Every structure is written in C-alpha cells, then in structure tokens.
Coordinates of C-alpha atoms and ligand atoms in Angstrom, one line a residue:
M15 CA 219.4 -112.2 -102.2
F16 CA 215.3 -113.5 -100.6
V17 CA 213.0 -111.3 -101.8
Y18 CA 209.5 -112.8 -100.4
L19 CA 206.7 -111.5 -102.4
D20 CA 204.0 -114.0 -101.5
N21 CA 202.8 -112.5 -98.3
S22 CA 199.2 -113.1 -99.1
A23 CA 199.6 -116.8 -99.3
T24 CA 201.5 -116.2 -95.9
T25 CA 203.5 -114.3 -93.9
K26 CA 207.1 -114.6 -92.0
P27 CA 206.3 -115.0 -88.3
Y28 CA 207.7 -110.9 -86.1
N29 CA 210.5 -112.9 -83.9
E30 CA 208.0 -110.9 -81.0
A31 CA 204.9 -113.0 -82.2
V32 CA 207.6 -116.4 -82.1
D33 CA 209.5 -114.9 -78.8
V34 CA 206.0 -115.4 -77.1
M35 CA 204.5 -118.5 -78.7
T36 CA 207.9 -119.9 -77.4
T37 CA 207.6 -118.9 -73.9
V38 CA 204.0 -120.2 -73.5
L39 CA 204.8 -123.8 -74.5
K40 CA 208.0 -124.3 -73.0
E41 CA 207.2 -122.1 -69.3
D42 CA 203.6 -120.8 -69.0
F43 CA 201.2 -123.8 -70.2
G44 CA 199.2 -124.3 -68.2
N45 CA 195.3 -124.9 -68.6
P46 CA 193.9 -121.7 -69.5
S47 CA 190.5 -123.4 -67.2
S48 CA 192.7 -124.7 -64.8
L49 CA 192.4 -122.5 -61.8
H50 CA 196.4 -123.0 -60.0
T51 CA 198.9 -119.8 -60.8
L52 CA 199.8 -121.7 -64.1
G53 CA 196.3 -121.7 -65.9
I54 CA 195.6 -118.1 -64.5
T55 CA 198.9 -117.3 -66.1
A56 CA 197.9 -119.5 -69.8
E57 CA 194.6 -117.6 -68.7
K58 CA 196.1 -113.5 -68.9
Y59 CA 197.5 -115.1 -72.6
I60 CA 194.3 -115.4 -73.9
K61 CA 193.0 -111.5 -72.5
N62 CA 195.5 -109.6 -73.7
A63 CA 195.3 -111.1 -76.7
R64 CA 191.3 -111.1 -77.3
K65 CA 191.8 -107.0 -76.2
S66 CA 194.1 -106.5 -78.9
L67 CA 191.7 -108.4 -81.4
A68 CA 188.5 -106.4 -80.1
T69 CA 190.7 -102.3 -79.9
S70 CA 192.2 -103.4 -83.6
L71 CA 188.2 -103.8 -84.3
G72 CA 187.1 -101.5 -82.7
A73 CA 185.0 -104.5 -81.6
S74 CA 183.8 -105.1 -77.7
E75 CA 185.9 -107.9 -75.9
D76 CA 182.7 -109.7 -75.5
E77 CA 182.1 -109.9 -79.1
V78 CA 185.1 -110.8 -81.0
F79 CA 186.1 -115.4 -80.5
F80 CA 189.4 -117.8 -81.4
T81 CA 188.7 -119.9 -84.1
S82 CA 191.4 -123.0 -85.3
C83 CA 191.8 -120.1 -88.5
G84 CA 190.6 -118.6 -90.7
T85 CA 188.9 -121.2 -92.3
E86 CA 186.9 -121.7 -89.0
A87 CA 185.3 -118.6 -88.6
D88 CA 184.3 -118.3 -91.8
N89 CA 182.0 -121.6 -91.9
M90 CA 180.6 -120.2 -88.6
A91 CA 179.3 -117.4 -89.8
I92 CA 178.0 -119.0 -93.1
M93 CA 176.5 -122.0 -91.9
G94 CA 175.4 -120.3 -87.7
A95 CA 174.1 -117.2 -90.1
A96 CA 171.8 -120.4 -92.5
V97 CA 171.1 -122.2 -88.8
A98 CA 170.4 -119.2 -86.7
R99 CA 167.8 -117.4 -89.6
K100 CA 166.6 -120.7 -91.0
H101 CA 162.6 -120.0 -90.0
Q102 CA 163.4 -116.3 -92.4
G103 CA 164.5 -117.0 -95.6
K104 CA 166.9 -119.7 -97.4
K105 CA 168.6 -117.5 -99.8
I106 CA 172.3 -116.7 -99.5
I107 CA 174.7 -113.6 -101.1
T108 CA 178.2 -114.1 -102.0
T109 CA 180.5 -113.6 -105.0
A110 CA 181.9 -115.5 -106.5
V111 CA 185.5 -114.4 -105.9
E112 CA 185.3 -115.6 -102.6
H113 CA 188.0 -118.1 -100.5
P114 CA 186.4 -121.7 -101.1
A115 CA 186.5 -121.0 -97.0
I116 CA 183.7 -118.8 -97.9
L117 CA 183.0 -121.3 -101.3
E118 CA 182.3 -124.6 -100.0
P119 CA 180.1 -124.1 -96.7
C120 CA 177.7 -122.3 -99.0
R121 CA 178.8 -125.0 -102.1
K122 CA 176.9 -127.2 -98.7
L123 CA 174.1 -124.9 -98.2
Q124 CA 173.1 -125.2 -101.9
Q125 CA 173.2 -129.1 -101.2
M126 CA 170.7 -128.0 -98.0
G127 CA 168.3 -126.8 -100.1
Y128 CA 169.7 -123.3 -99.6
E129 CA 170.0 -120.1 -103.1
V130 CA 173.2 -119.5 -103.4
E131 CA 174.0 -115.7 -105.6
Y132 CA 177.0 -115.5 -106.6
I133 CA 177.8 -112.1 -107.2
G134 CA 179.9 -111.0 -110.3
V135 CA 183.2 -108.8 -110.9
D136 CA 184.9 -106.8 -113.7
S137 CA 188.1 -107.4 -115.2
K138 CA 189.8 -105.5 -112.0
C139 CA 187.8 -108.1 -109.8
R140 CA 185.3 -104.9 -109.0
L141 CA 181.4 -106.0 -107.9
N142 CA 178.8 -105.6 -109.8
M143 CA 176.6 -103.0 -106.8
D144 CA 173.8 -102.9 -109.7
Q145 CA 173.8 -107.1 -109.3
L146 CA 174.0 -107.3 -106.2
E147 CA 171.2 -105.0 -105.6
A148 CA 168.8 -106.5 -107.5
A149 CA 169.6 -109.7 -105.7
I150 CA 168.0 -108.0 -102.0
D151 CA 164.7 -109.6 -101.5
E152 CA 162.6 -110.8 -98.3
D153 CA 164.3 -114.9 -98.5
T154 CA 167.8 -113.4 -97.8
V155 CA 169.4 -114.2 -95.2
L156 CA 172.7 -113.5 -96.0
I157 CA 175.3 -111.5 -97.2
S158 CA 178.7 -112.0 -97.3
V159 CA 181.5 -110.3 -99.1
M160 CA 184.7 -110.0 -98.6
G161 CA 187.3 -107.0 -97.9
V162 CA 190.3 -107.5 -100.2
N163 CA 190.6 -109.9 -102.9
N164 CA 193.5 -112.7 -101.9
E165 CA 194.6 -112.7 -106.2
T166 CA 193.7 -108.8 -107.6
G167 CA 193.7 -107.1 -103.6
T168 CA 190.1 -105.5 -104.9
I169 CA 188.5 -103.4 -102.0
M170 CA 185.2 -104.6 -102.4
P171 CA 182.6 -101.5 -101.4
L172 CA 181.8 -102.4 -98.1
K173 CA 180.5 -100.0 -97.1
E174 CA 178.0 -99.0 -99.3
I175 CA 176.4 -103.2 -99.1
I176 CA 176.3 -102.6 -95.9
Q177 CA 174.3 -99.0 -96.3
L178 CA 172.0 -102.3 -99.0
K179 CA 171.1 -104.0 -96.6
D180 CA 170.4 -101.5 -93.4
K181 CA 167.7 -100.0 -95.5
F182 CA 166.4 -102.5 -97.1
N183 CA 166.2 -104.5 -93.4
K184 CA 164.5 -101.5 -92.7
E185 CA 161.4 -101.7 -95.4
H186 CA 160.7 -104.7 -95.1
G187 CA 162.0 -105.0 -91.6
T188 CA 163.8 -108.4 -92.7
S189 CA 166.7 -109.0 -90.5
I190 CA 169.0 -109.5 -93.2
L191 CA 172.7 -110.8 -92.1
M192 CA 176.4 -108.8 -93.5
H193 CA 179.4 -110.2 -93.0
T194 CA 183.0 -110.2 -93.8
D195 CA 185.9 -112.4 -94.9
A196 CA 188.6 -110.1 -93.9
V197 CA 191.2 -112.7 -93.7
Q198 CA 193.7 -109.7 -97.1
A199 CA 192.3 -107.5 -95.1
F200 CA 192.8 -106.8 -91.8
G201 CA 195.8 -105.4 -91.7
K202 CA 196.1 -104.4 -94.5
V203 CA 193.3 -101.2 -94.6
P204 CA 190.5 -100.2 -92.1
V205 CA 188.2 -103.4 -90.4
N206 CA 186.5 -101.5 -88.2
V207 CA 183.1 -102.1 -86.3
K208 CA 183.0 -98.2 -85.1
G209 CA 184.4 -97.6 -88.5
D210 CA 182.9 -98.3 -92.3
L211 CA 182.2 -101.5 -91.5
K212 CA 179.0 -100.1 -88.8
G213 CA 175.9 -102.1 -88.7
V214 CA 178.5 -105.8 -90.2
D215 CA 177.3 -108.7 -87.8
M216 CA 180.0 -110.6 -88.6
I217 CA 183.7 -111.1 -89.8
S218 CA 186.7 -113.0 -89.7
V219 CA 190.2 -112.5 -89.8
S220 CA 193.3 -114.9 -89.5
G221 CA 196.7 -114.8 -87.6
H222 CA 199.2 -115.9 -90.4
K223 CA 198.6 -113.0 -93.3
I224 CA 199.3 -110.4 -90.3
H225 CA 203.0 -111.2 -89.3
G226 CA 201.3 -114.5 -86.7
P227 CA 201.3 -117.3 -86.6
K228 CA 199.3 -120.2 -88.7
G229 CA 196.4 -122.6 -87.3
I230 CA 194.9 -118.9 -85.8
G231 CA 192.0 -116.5 -86.0
G232 CA 189.0 -115.6 -84.8
I233 CA 185.7 -114.0 -84.8
Y234 CA 183.6 -111.0 -85.1
V235 CA 179.9 -111.7 -83.8
K236 CA 178.0 -108.3 -83.2
K237 CA 176.4 -108.0 -79.2
G238 CA 173.4 -110.1 -79.2
L239 CA 173.5 -111.8 -82.4
A240 CA 172.7 -115.6 -81.5
I241 CA 174.6 -118.4 -84.2
P242 CA 175.5 -121.4 -82.5
A243 CA 178.4 -123.1 -82.1
F244 CA 179.3 -126.0 -83.9
I245 CA 181.9 -127.2 -81.8
V246 CA 180.8 -128.1 -79.0
G247 CA 182.1 -129.9 -75.8
G248 CA 184.1 -127.3 -72.2
G249 CA 182.7 -124.8 -73.7
Q250 CA 186.1 -122.1 -73.6
E251 CA 185.5 -119.0 -76.0
G252 CA 181.3 -118.5 -74.3
H253 CA 180.7 -121.8 -75.6
M254 CA 181.1 -119.9 -79.0
R255 CA 183.9 -122.7 -79.7
S256 CA 184.8 -125.4 -77.6
G257 CA 188.3 -126.9 -77.0
T258 CA 191.5 -126.1 -75.3
E259 CA 193.0 -122.7 -76.4
N260 CA 196.0 -122.5 -78.5
T261 CA 197.0 -120.4 -75.9
A262 CA 200.6 -120.7 -78.1
G263 CA 198.9 -119.3 -81.1
I264 CA 196.5 -117.3 -79.8
A265 CA 199.5 -114.9 -77.8
G266 CA 201.6 -114.7 -81.0
F267 CA 198.7 -113.4 -83.0
G268 CA 197.9 -111.0 -80.1
K269 CA 200.8 -109.8 -80.2
A270 CA 201.6 -109.7 -83.9
M271 CA 197.9 -107.4 -83.9
D272 CA 200.4 -105.3 -81.1
I273 CA 202.9 -104.9 -83.9
A274 CA 200.6 -105.0 -86.7
F275 CA 198.5 -102.1 -85.0
G276 CA 200.8 -100.8 -83.5
D277 CA 202.4 -98.6 -86.8
F278 CA 199.2 -99.2 -89.4
E279 CA 200.4 -96.5 -90.8
G280 CA 203.9 -96.8 -91.4
R281 CA 203.6 -100.8 -92.6
I282 CA 201.0 -99.7 -95.2
D283 CA 202.9 -96.4 -96.4
A284 CA 205.9 -100.0 -97.2
M285 CA 204.3 -101.8 -98.5
A286 CA 202.8 -99.1 -101.1
K287 CA 205.9 -98.0 -101.3
A288 CA 207.5 -101.3 -102.3
K289 CA 204.5 -101.7 -104.6
A290 CA 204.8 -98.8 -107.0
R291 CA 208.1 -99.5 -107.2
L292 CA 207.8 -102.2 -109.1
Y293 CA 204.9 -101.2 -110.4
E294 CA 206.8 -99.0 -112.2
A295 CA 209.6 -100.9 -113.4
I296 CA 206.9 -104.2 -114.5
T297 CA 205.2 -101.2 -116.5
S298 CA 207.1 -99.5 -118.1
D299 CA 210.4 -102.1 -119.0
I300 CA 208.0 -105.2 -120.1
K301 CA 205.5 -105.2 -122.6
D302 CA 202.1 -107.7 -123.0
I303 CA 201.2 -107.2 -120.7
V304 CA 198.0 -107.2 -118.7
V305 CA 197.7 -105.3 -114.9
N306 CA 194.7 -107.3 -113.1
S307 CA 194.7 -105.4 -110.0
P308 CA 193.0 -102.3 -109.9
E309 CA 194.9 -98.8 -109.3
D310 CA 192.7 -98.6 -105.8
A311 CA 193.7 -101.9 -104.3
A312 CA 194.9 -102.9 -101.2
P313 CA 198.5 -101.7 -100.8
S314 CA 199.4 -105.7 -100.3
V315 CA 198.9 -107.1 -103.9
L316 CA 200.2 -107.0 -107.5
N317 CA 198.3 -109.4 -109.8
V318 CA 200.1 -109.0 -113.6
S319 CA 199.4 -111.5 -116.6
F320 CA 203.1 -112.0 -118.7
L321 CA 201.0 -112.8 -122.3
G322 CA 203.1 -115.4 -123.9
T323 CA 203.8 -117.1 -121.1
R324 CA 203.2 -119.8 -118.6
G325 CA 202.6 -118.0 -114.4
E326 CA 203.7 -121.8 -112.9
V327 CA 207.3 -121.7 -114.8
L328 CA 207.1 -118.3 -114.5
L329 CA 207.7 -118.9 -111.1
H330 CA 209.8 -121.8 -110.7
T331 CA 212.8 -119.3 -113.1
L332 CA 212.1 -117.1 -110.0
E333 CA 212.3 -119.0 -108.0
Q334 CA 215.9 -119.6 -108.9
D335 CA 216.7 -116.2 -108.0
G336 CA 215.3 -116.5 -105.0
I337 CA 212.2 -114.6 -105.2
F338 CA 208.3 -116.8 -104.3
V339 CA 206.2 -115.1 -105.7
S340 CA 202.8 -117.2 -106.2
T341 CA 201.3 -117.9 -110.1
G342 CA 197.4 -117.2 -107.9
S343 CA 195.9 -118.1 -104.5
A344 CA 198.1 -121.1 -102.9
C345 CA 194.6 -121.8 -100.8
S346 CA 193.2 -122.6 -103.3
S347 CA 191.9 -126.9 -102.8
N348 CA 191.6 -126.4 -106.7
K349 CA 195.1 -126.4 -107.1
K350 CA 195.6 -127.5 -111.0
G351 CA 193.1 -125.4 -111.5
Q352 CA 193.2 -122.2 -113.5
S353 CA 191.9 -119.8 -110.7
H354 CA 188.0 -119.2 -110.4
V355 CA 188.5 -115.5 -110.0
L356 CA 190.5 -113.8 -112.7
G357 CA 187.6 -116.5 -114.5
A358 CA 185.7 -114.5 -112.7
M359 CA 187.1 -111.6 -114.2
G360 CA 186.4 -112.9 -117.4
L361 CA 189.9 -112.8 -118.2
K362 CA 191.5 -115.0 -121.1
H363 CA 192.9 -117.8 -121.2
K364 CA 196.9 -116.6 -122.4
E365 CA 196.1 -114.3 -119.5
I366 CA 195.4 -116.5 -117.1
E367 CA 197.5 -118.9 -117.9
G368 CA 200.6 -115.9 -117.1
A369 CA 199.0 -114.1 -114.5
I370 CA 201.4 -114.0 -111.1
R371 CA 200.3 -112.5 -107.8
F372 CA 202.8 -110.2 -106.3
S373 CA 202.0 -109.5 -102.5
F374 CA 203.9 -107.6 -100.2
S375 CA 204.8 -106.9 -97.1
E376 CA 206.3 -104.1 -94.6
F377 CA 209.4 -105.7 -94.4
N378 CA 210.3 -105.3 -98.6
T379 CA 212.1 -102.7 -99.9
E380 CA 212.9 -101.0 -103.3
E381 CA 215.3 -102.0 -103.8
E382 CA 214.3 -105.2 -103.6
M383 CA 211.9 -104.3 -106.0
D384 CA 214.8 -104.0 -108.7
Y385 CA 216.1 -106.5 -108.4
V386 CA 213.0 -108.6 -109.0
A387 CA 211.6 -106.6 -111.9
D388 CA 215.3 -107.8 -113.7
R389 CA 214.0 -110.0 -112.8
V390 CA 211.1 -110.9 -113.2
K391 CA 212.4 -109.4 -117.1
F392 CA 214.9 -111.9 -117.8
A393 CA 212.5 -114.2 -117.3
V394 CA 210.0 -113.2 -119.3
T395 CA 211.7 -112.5 -122.3
K396 CA 214.1 -115.8 -122.0
F397 CA 210.0 -117.8 -122.3
R398 CA 208.6 -115.4 -125.2
K399 CA 212.2 -115.8 -126.9
L400 CA 211.2 -120.5 -126.2
G401 CA 207.9 -120.1 -127.2
S402 CA 208.2 -118.3 -130.5
F403 CA 205.6 -114.9 -129.8
R404 CA 205.8 -112.3 -130.9
Ligands
PLP21 N1 189.5 -115.7 -96.4 C1 190.8 -115.5 -97.7 C2 190.5 -114.7 -98.0 C3 191.6 -116.2 -97.1 O1 193.2 -115.5 -98.2 C4 192.1 -117.1 -96.6 C5 194.2 -117.8 -96.6 O2 194.2 -117.4 -98.1 C6 191.8 -118.0 -96.4 C7 189.8 -116.8 -96.0 C8 191.5 -119.2 -94.9 O3 192.2 -118.8 -94.3 P1 192.9 -119.3 -93.2 O4 194.0 -119.8 -93.8 O5 193.2 -119.1 -92.0 O6 192.3 -121.1 -92.7

C-alpha cells in the first residue's frame, strides 16, 4: 500500500493542475506582457487565477499578487511592514512557533535594530493571549501570527488578535499592521477578509499545500496599504513583484484553488474522517503516547509522540511499508535539529524525539488509516522491545 501522510510538507498536485500547466508550457507559452495573441492568451490564465485567489480570500483582484512561493510572501509582509511603518516604530510581535519564513526575516530586522517579541504557546501550541495583549505598545508596527501551525495543526485565534490590534489602534491613534502566514490554513480552515479575518492587512498563501505546484505563492495586501516592492524591474504584478510571470505555476495554482474551494466542505470532511480514524486507532491501541495536537486542531494535522521511540527511525520503518510521514517540519532549515515548535511547547526531550506528524489530504481513506495504525503499532512495539522500554 502507498499512503501519503505528509501533506503539510507538500501535496500531490491535482491532475487537472498538471494538465493546465502542461498546456501552458507546451502551447500557450507566450509572455503575458506581449501584445500578440499568444501574450493575450497567457495573460488570460493569470487573470483567471487572480480571480480565483481573490475570490477564495474574499478580496478584490487588485489586492492579490502572485509571488514565487509562500516564503517570498512572508518576507514581503515582514520586511514590507517594517519599511512602510519605519517612522512609526521599531517593534514587531510574532510567535515562537512560526515557520522560518517568518522567523528569519524577523531575525534580520533584529540585526537592523528592531525589537521582536516572540509570543509563547502552551503544550498544545495554543497562543498565550495575555502575553500577546501585553506586548502591544505604541512602538509596535506589525503583528504576524500564523493561521494554522504546520507541526501541530493548532488554529491560532486570529479574529481575537485582529480585534486587539484594532482596539489598540483606535485608542492610541497607532497604525499597527496585522499579517498572517496562512500557508497551512488556506484550504483547511476559512481564511476570508470579509469573514473572521476582517481587518487583517496582509495574508500569505502557497500553491503546493493545496494540490497546486511548488514555486508559486500569493500575498493579499489590503487596498490602500503601500508596502514597498523588493523585486523591481518590469513592473509585473502591479509593480509589487517584477519578473516575467510563472504563467504555468500561476495557472496550476489557479486550477488547484478552483478544485479545492469548489468542494471545501467535502474536502475538509474527508480529511477529518481520516484523521479521526487514525486518532481513534492509535490512542486506543498504543500505550505511552502523547498527542501534541489540540482536539480542535485543523483536520489536516495530527502530531503524536510515541515515547521510547525515535521519530526518525519510525519514519524510515514506516517508509518501508509504503507510509510517508514526517518527524516535524520538512521545510525547516534546521533539518537535523529538534523542532523549535515542539521545544516552544515545552515538550520534554523524549517527547520531541518520538514525535511523528501525520498530515492529511482529502485523498486519504479510512481503510488506509487502519493499515497505518497497524504498521505504526508494529513499528513502535518493535522499537520499544529493542530499546528495552518498560
Ligand atoms: N509558512 C508555513 C506555515 C509553511 O508550512 C511553509 C512551508 O512548509 C511556508 C510558510 C513556506 O511556503 P513555501 O514552501 O511555498 O515557500
């Protein structure tokens, strides 16, 4: 059996997304800026995809821009906010459990004299809202909090954070911006600027987490907010991000959004069913485990520590059975080191060492989950015997 449970690292592109990309690469390969029919045809793919991105976020088309990946969108938001608000203050508030795509630009800003406060989390990766509220001051220019954590699936209370920000701005006459890295939230939980995210200023998304291609992302920038462009040149993407457009990637991302948001509920339901089945089987059948994801996490992630084992060894044992999982964040620049997220959650060394992240897509079935639970139990038992655990 082949069971792919590493969907937070990346998803398998929808066939339809691959098909449209192939057509763009083979036939509709014109430069979208060219005036002839090939150019106009290429431009249409971008227009359609922009419409899909705007619609899925509840935004208007002139508020969304394609980038080369989620990381670029995150960098644009952090650095852009710092530059746009440079006369207003030098403090940024983020969390200790962000992706490196946020943490690294924040570190760069610290080197440039900014103060960055990293808000802590509890053992289920839930944000310390008291610390966050206390951190907001008149020197703050940006709050950046992810929508869904990539390692635990914890859903962050963005609505409440936006309310705190709006209240502070109103009372103090400040103009603090709010950004969310929605790379793991987009297509898994509602991410809508007319809904719960009303009042957000910037949102980052990525194509390959929702069955689109890798190397394409997007950013929402609220109308009227002037953040500077970092890649300047031919003025593509409304001068926000120059460079001849990755038309195939944009078209594939657009198609993926059309499919994913065309049946949002159905997809979520399928993920939730698979996750519930695996959760049930693992928690009832295997002793000495710690579930690191909160009960109300996104349906896409289940993080479990199997005490007395090493996640990395489990991962490779499961791989031999055709099961693909992760020990933590695959996108981490610090692949060999321990997860900074599980560390920030205060997990003990042995809990971090035995942690496995199962991450789901709508293609996972309950039958697959029974197989996975069986193989996990076998691997954990074998490993514990070898290591004389208990
Ligand atoms: N933000 C989060 C939360 C992620 O999980 C990832 C990728 O894993 C990224 C940002 C980076 O996105 P991309 O791979 O498109 O650069």
